[in-house]
mmCIF file of C-alpha atoms (C1' of nucleotides) in Angstrom:
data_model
loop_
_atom_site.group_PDB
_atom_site.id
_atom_site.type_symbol
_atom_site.label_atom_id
_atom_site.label_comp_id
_atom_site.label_asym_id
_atom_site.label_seq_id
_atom_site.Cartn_x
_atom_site.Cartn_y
_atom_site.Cartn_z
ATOM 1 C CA UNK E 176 189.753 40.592 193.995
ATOM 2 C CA UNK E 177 192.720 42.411 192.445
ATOM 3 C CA UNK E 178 192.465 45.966 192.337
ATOM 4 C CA UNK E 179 194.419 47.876 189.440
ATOM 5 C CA UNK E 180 194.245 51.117 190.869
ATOM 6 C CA UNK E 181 196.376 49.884 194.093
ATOM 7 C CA UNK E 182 199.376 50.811 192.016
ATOM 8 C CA UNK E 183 199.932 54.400 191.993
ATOM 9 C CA UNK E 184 199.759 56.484 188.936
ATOM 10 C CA UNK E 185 203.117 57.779 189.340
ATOM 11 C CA UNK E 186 204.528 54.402 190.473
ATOM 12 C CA UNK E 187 207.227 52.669 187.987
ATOM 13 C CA UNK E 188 205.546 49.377 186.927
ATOM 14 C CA UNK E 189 206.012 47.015 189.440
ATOM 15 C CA UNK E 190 207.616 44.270 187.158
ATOM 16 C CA UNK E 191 211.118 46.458 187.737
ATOM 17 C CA UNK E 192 210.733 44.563 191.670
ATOM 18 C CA UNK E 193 210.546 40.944 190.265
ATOM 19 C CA UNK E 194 214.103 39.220 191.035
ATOM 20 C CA UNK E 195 214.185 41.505 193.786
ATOM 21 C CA UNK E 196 215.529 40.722 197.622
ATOM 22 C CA UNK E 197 214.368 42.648 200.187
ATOM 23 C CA UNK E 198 217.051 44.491 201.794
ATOM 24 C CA UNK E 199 215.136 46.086 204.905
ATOM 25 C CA UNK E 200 212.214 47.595 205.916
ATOM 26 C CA UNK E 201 211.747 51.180 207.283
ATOM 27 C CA UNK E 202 208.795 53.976 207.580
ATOM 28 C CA UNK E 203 208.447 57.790 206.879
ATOM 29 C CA UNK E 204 205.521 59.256 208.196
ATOM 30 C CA UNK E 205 202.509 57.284 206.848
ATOM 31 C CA UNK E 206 204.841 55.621 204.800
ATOM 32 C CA UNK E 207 205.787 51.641 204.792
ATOM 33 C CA UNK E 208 208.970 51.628 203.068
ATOM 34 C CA UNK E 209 210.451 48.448 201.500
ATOM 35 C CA UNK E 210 213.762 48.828 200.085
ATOM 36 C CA UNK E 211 214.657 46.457 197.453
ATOM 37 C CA UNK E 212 218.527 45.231 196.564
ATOM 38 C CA UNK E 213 219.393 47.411 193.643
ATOM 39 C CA UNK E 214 218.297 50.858 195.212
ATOM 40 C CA UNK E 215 214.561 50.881 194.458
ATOM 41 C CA UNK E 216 211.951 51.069 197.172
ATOM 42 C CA UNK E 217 208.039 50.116 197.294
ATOM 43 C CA UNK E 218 206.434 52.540 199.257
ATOM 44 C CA UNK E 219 203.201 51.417 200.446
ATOM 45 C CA UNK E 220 200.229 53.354 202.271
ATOM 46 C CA UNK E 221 197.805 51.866 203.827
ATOM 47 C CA UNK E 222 194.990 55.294 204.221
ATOM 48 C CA UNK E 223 192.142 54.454 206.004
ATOM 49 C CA UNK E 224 191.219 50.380 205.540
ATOM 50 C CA UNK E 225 194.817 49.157 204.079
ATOM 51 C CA UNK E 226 196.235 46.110 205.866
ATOM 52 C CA UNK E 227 199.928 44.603 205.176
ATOM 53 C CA UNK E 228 199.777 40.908 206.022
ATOM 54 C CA UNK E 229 202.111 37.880 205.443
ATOM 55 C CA UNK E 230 199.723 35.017 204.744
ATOM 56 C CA UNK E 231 200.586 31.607 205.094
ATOM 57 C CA UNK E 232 199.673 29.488 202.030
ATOM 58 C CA UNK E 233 195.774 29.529 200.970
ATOM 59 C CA UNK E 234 195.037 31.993 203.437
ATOM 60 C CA UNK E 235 192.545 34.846 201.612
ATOM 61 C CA UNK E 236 191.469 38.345 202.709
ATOM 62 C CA UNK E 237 187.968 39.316 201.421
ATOM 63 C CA UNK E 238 189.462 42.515 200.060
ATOM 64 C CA UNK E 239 192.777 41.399 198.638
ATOM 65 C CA UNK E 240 194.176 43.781 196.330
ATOM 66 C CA UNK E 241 197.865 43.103 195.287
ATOM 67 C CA UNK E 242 199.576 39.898 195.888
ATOM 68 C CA UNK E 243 203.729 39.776 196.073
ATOM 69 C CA UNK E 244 205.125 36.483 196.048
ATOM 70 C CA UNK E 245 208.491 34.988 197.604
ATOM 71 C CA UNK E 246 210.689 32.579 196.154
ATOM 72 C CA UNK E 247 209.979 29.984 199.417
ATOM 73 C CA UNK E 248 206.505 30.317 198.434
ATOM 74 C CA UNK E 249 205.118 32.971 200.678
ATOM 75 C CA UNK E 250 203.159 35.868 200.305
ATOM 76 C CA UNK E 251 202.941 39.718 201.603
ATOM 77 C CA UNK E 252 199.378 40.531 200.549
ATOM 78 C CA UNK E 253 197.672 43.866 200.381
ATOM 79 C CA UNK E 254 194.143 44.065 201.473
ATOM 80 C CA UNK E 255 191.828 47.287 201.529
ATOM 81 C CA UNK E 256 188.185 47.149 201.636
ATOM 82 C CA UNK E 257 187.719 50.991 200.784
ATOM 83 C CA UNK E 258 190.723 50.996 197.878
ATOM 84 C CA UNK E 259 191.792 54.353 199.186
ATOM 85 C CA UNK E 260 195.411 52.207 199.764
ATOM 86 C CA UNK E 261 198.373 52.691 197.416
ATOM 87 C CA UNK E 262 201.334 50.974 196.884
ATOM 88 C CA UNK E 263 204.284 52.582 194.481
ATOM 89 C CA UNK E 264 207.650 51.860 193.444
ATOM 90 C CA UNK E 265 210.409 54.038 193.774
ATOM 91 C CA UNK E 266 213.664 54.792 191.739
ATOM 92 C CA UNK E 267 215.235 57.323 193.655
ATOM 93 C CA UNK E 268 215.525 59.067 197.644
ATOM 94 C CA UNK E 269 211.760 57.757 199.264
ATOM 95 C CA UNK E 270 210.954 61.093 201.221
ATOM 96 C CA UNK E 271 211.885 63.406 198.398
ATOM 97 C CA UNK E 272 209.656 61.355 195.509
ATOM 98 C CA UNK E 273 207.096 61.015 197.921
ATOM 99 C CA UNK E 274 206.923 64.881 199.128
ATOM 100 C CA UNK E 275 207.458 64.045 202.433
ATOM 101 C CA UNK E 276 207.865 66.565 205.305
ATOM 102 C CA UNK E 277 210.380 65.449 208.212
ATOM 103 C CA UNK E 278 209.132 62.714 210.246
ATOM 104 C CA UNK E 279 207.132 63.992 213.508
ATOM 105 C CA UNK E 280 209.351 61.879 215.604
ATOM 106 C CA UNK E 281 212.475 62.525 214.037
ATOM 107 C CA UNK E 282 215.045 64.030 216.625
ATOM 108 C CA UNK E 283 215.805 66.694 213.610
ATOM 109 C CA UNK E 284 211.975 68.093 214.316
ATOM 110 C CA UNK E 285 213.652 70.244 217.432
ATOM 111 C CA UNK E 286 211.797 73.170 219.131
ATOM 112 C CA UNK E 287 213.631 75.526 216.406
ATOM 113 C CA UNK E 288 212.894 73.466 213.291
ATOM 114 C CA UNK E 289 209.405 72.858 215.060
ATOM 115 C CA UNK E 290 208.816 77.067 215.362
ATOM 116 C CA UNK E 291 210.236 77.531 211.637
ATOM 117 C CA UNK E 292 207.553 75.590 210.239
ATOM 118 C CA UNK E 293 204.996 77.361 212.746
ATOM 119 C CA UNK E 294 206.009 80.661 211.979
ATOM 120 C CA UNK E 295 203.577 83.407 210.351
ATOM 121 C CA UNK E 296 201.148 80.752 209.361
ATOM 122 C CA UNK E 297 198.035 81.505 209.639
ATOM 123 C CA UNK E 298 195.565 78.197 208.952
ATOM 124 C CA UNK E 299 194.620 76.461 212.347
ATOM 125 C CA UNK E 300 197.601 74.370 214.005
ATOM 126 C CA UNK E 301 195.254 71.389 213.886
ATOM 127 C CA UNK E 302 195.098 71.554 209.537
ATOM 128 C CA UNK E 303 198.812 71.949 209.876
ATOM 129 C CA UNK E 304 199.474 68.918 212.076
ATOM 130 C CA UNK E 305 197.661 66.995 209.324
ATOM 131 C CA UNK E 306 199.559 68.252 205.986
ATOM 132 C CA UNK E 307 201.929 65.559 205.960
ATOM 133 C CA UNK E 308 204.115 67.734 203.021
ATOM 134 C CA UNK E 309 205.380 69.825 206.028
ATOM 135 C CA UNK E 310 205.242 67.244 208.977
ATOM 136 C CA UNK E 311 204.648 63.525 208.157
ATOM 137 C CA UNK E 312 202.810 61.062 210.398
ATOM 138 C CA UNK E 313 200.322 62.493 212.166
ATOM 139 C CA UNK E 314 196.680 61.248 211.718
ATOM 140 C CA UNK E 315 193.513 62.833 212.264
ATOM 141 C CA UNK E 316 193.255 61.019 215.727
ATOM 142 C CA UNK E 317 196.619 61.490 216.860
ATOM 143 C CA UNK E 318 196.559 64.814 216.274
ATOM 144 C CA UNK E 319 193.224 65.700 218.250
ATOM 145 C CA UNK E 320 195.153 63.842 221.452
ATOM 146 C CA UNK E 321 198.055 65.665 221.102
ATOM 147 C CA UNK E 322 195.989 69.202 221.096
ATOM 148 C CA UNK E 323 194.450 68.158 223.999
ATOM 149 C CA UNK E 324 197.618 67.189 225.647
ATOM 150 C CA UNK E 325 199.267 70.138 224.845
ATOM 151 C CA UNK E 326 195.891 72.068 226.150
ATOM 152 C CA UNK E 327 195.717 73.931 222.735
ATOM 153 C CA UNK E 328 192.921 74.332 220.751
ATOM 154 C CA UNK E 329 192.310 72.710 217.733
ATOM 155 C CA UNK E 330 191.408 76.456 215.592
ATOM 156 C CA UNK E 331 194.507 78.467 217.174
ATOM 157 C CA UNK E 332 196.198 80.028 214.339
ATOM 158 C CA UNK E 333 199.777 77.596 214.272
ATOM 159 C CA UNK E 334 201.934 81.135 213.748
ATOM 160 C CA UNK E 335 200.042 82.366 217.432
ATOM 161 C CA UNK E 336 201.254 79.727 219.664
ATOM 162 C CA UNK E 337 203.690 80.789 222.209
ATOM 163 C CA UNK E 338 207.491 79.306 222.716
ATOM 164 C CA UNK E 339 205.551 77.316 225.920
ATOM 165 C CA UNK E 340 202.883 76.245 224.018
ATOM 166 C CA UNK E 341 205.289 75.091 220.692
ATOM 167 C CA UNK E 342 206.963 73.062 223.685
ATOM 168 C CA UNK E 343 203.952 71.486 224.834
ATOM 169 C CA UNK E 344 202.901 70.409 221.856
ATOM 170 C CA UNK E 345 206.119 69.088 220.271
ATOM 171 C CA UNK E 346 206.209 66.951 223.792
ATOM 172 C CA UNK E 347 202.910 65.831 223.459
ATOM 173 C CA UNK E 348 202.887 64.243 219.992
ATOM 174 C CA UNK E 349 205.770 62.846 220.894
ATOM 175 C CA UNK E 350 204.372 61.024 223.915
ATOM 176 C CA UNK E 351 201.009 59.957 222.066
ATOM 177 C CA UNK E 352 202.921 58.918 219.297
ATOM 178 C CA UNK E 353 205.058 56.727 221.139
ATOM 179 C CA UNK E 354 202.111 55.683 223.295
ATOM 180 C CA UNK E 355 200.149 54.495 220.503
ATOM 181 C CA UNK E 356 203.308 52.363 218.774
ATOM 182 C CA UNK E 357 203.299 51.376 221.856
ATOM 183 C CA UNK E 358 199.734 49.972 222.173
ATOM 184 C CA UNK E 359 199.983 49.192 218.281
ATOM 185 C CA UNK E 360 197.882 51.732 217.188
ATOM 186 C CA UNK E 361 194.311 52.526 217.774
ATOM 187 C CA UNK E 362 191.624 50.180 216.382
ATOM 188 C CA UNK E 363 188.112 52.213 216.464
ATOM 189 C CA UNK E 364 186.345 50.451 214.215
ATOM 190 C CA UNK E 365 188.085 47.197 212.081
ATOM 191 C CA UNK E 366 192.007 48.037 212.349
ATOM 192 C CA UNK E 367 194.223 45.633 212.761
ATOM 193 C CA UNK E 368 197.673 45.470 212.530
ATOM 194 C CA UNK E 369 200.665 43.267 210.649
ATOM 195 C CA UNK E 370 200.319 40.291 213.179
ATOM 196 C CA UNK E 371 195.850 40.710 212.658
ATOM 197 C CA UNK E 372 195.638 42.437 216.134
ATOM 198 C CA UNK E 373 193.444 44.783 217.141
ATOM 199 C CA UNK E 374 195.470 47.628 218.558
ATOM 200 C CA UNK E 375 194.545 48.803 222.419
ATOM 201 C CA UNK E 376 195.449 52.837 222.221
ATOM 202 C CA UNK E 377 191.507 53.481 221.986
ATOM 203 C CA UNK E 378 191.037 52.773 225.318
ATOM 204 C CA UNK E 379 193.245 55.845 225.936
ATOM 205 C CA UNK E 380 191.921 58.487 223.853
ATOM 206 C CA UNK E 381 191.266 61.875 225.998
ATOM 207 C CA UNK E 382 189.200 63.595 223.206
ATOM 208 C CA UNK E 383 188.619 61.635 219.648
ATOM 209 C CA UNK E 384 185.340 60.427 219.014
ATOM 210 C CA UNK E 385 184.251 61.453 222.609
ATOM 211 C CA UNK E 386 181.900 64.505 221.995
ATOM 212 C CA UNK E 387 179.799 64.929 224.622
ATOM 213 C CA UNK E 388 180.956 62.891 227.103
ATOM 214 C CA UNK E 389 182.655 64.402 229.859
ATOM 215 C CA UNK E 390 186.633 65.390 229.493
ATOM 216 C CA UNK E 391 188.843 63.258 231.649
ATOM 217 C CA UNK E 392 190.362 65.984 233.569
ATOM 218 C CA UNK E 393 187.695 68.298 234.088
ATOM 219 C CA UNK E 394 184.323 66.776 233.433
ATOM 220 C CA UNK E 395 183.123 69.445 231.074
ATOM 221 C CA UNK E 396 181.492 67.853 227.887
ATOM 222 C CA UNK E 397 183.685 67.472 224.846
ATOM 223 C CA UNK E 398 182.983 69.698 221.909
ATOM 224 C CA UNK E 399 183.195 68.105 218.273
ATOM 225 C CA UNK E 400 183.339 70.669 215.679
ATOM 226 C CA UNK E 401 184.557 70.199 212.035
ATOM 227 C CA UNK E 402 187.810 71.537 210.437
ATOM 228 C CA UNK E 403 188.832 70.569 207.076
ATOM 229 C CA UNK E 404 186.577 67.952 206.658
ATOM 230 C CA UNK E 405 187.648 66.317 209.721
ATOM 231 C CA UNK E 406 186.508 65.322 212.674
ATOM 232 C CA UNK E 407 188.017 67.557 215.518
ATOM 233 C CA UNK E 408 187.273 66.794 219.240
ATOM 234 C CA UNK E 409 188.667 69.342 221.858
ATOM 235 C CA UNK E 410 187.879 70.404 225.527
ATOM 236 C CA UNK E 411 186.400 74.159 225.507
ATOM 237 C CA UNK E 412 187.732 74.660 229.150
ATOM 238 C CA UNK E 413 191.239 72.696 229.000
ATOM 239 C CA UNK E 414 192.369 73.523 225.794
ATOM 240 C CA UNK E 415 192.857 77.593 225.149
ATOM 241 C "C1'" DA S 112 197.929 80.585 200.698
ATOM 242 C "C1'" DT S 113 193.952 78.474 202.160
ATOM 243 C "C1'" DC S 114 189.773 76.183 202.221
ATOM 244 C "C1'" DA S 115 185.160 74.265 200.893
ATOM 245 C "C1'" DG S 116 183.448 70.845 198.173
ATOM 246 C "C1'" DC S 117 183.782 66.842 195.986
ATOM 247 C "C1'" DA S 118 185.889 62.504 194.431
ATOM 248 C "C1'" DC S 119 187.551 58.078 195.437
ATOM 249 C "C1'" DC S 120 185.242 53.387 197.893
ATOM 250 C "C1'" DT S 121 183.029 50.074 201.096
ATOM 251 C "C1'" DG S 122 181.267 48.634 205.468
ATOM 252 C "C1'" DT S 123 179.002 49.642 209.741
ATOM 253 C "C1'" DT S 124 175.709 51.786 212.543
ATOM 254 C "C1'" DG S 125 171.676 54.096 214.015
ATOM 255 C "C1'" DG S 126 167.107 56.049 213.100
ATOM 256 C "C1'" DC S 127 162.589 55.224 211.428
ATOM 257 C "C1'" DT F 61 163.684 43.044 209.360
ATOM 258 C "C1'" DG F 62 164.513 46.420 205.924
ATOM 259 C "C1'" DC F 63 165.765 50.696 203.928
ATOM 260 C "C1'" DC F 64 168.456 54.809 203.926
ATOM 261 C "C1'" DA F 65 171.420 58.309 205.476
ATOM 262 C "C1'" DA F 66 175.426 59.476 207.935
ATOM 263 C "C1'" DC F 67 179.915 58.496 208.992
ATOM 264 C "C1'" DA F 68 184.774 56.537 209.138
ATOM 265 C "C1'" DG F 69 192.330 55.851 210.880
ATOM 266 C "C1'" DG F 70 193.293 59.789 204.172
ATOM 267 C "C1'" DT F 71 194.529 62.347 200.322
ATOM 268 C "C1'" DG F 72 194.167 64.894 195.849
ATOM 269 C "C1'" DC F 73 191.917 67.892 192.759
ATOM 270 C "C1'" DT F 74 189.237 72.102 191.300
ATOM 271 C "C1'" DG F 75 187.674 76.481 191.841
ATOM 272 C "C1'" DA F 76 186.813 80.544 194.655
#
DNA sequence: ATCAGCACCTGTTGGC
DNA sequence: TGCCAACAGGTGCTGA
């Protein structure tokens, strides 16, 4: 079943991408980026259910909700149970349309640019890991791992944390990033990626979705409390 | 500036 | 087995 909403309300109508080739494929934080010949781009985001798939002929997903057809016949197919997804097409530069902070692993996000956007604030470094206008790509579960990696908790105000501790962190969302491309992502419930895969990074989470069972490196229960909405998993002895 | 609350949606899970 | 509430990889809006 189509969904009409898919398309974003601030999208150009997505009849400006028939005739199009696709000229490459890319990512900015949450991002899927596909750049069409002719300087537009389709931006698609897949929030919490979305799934990208190339389908071979007659193949269906239950929750199809946008359908882009190829001249050879093939299809890239959107699917989304929850319709949270978007998809939007883009006239002009991707990240600036889109409102995009810097990338969380792009080399640019250095220790200084890291402690500019730290600086003074006051709202806990966890909700700032998570506003994807100042740093995009980091997810509610990725950023609980990289807390506890960094052995900083969750509620410490960002502008507090210490040269050390900036370094810590920047490190450690770096290496669970990388770790969980790596693994191709983290599949807790139904996620799945391009290829219909499961991912395998689940089986390596220190923290998320472990409350009360006992922390990896020191045995003490982990603590769930709730920040922003969210789900927020820490160690109350590891993480200061 | 910041956050709580709610909205958007459906599917799964656990308690009774 | 069934019903119902709670919860989930995310984001955007309103109002305090």
């Amino acid at each position: 079943m189509h969904w009409p909403r898919t398309v974003d309300r601030a999208s150009l109508p997505l009849d400006a991408a028939i005739g199009r080739t696709i000229a490459r494929v890319g990512r900015h934080g949450k991002f899927i980026l596909i750049a069409l010949d002719g300087g537009r781009t389709l931006a698609v985001h897949l929030r919490m259910t979305g799934r990208l798939l190339v389908a071979g002929r007659g193949e269906r997903d239950a929750h199809e909700r946008l359908t882009v057809g190829f001249d050879d016949g093939s299809t890239l197919r959107f699917a989304d149970a929850r319709k949270f997804g978007r998809v939007r097409l883009l006239d002009g530069d991707p990240k600036a349309e889109l409102g995009a902070g810097i990338d969380a692993l792009d080399p640019a996000l250095d220790a200084v640019a890291f402690a500019a956007l730290l600086a003074r604030r006051k709202t806990p470094i966890k909700t700032l890991l998570l506003d994807q206008r100042r740093i995009a790509g980091i997810g509610n579960i990725y950023a609980n791992e990289a807390l506890f990696r960094a052995r900083i908790r969750p509620r410490r105000r960002a502008g507090s944390l210490t040269a050390a501790e900036r370094a810590r962190l920047l490190r450690a969302l770096r290496f669970v990033l990388e770790r969980a491309i790596e693994r191709r992502g983290t599949s807790v419930a139904d996620y799945v990626d391009a290829e219909g895969l499961p991912g395998e990074f689940q089986n390596l989470l220190a923290v998320y979705g472990r409350a009360g069972l006992p922390c990896r490196r020191c045995r003490t229960p982990i603590k769930r409390i709730e920040l922003t909405q969210r789900g927020t998993f820490y160690c109350p002895v590891c993480q200061q």
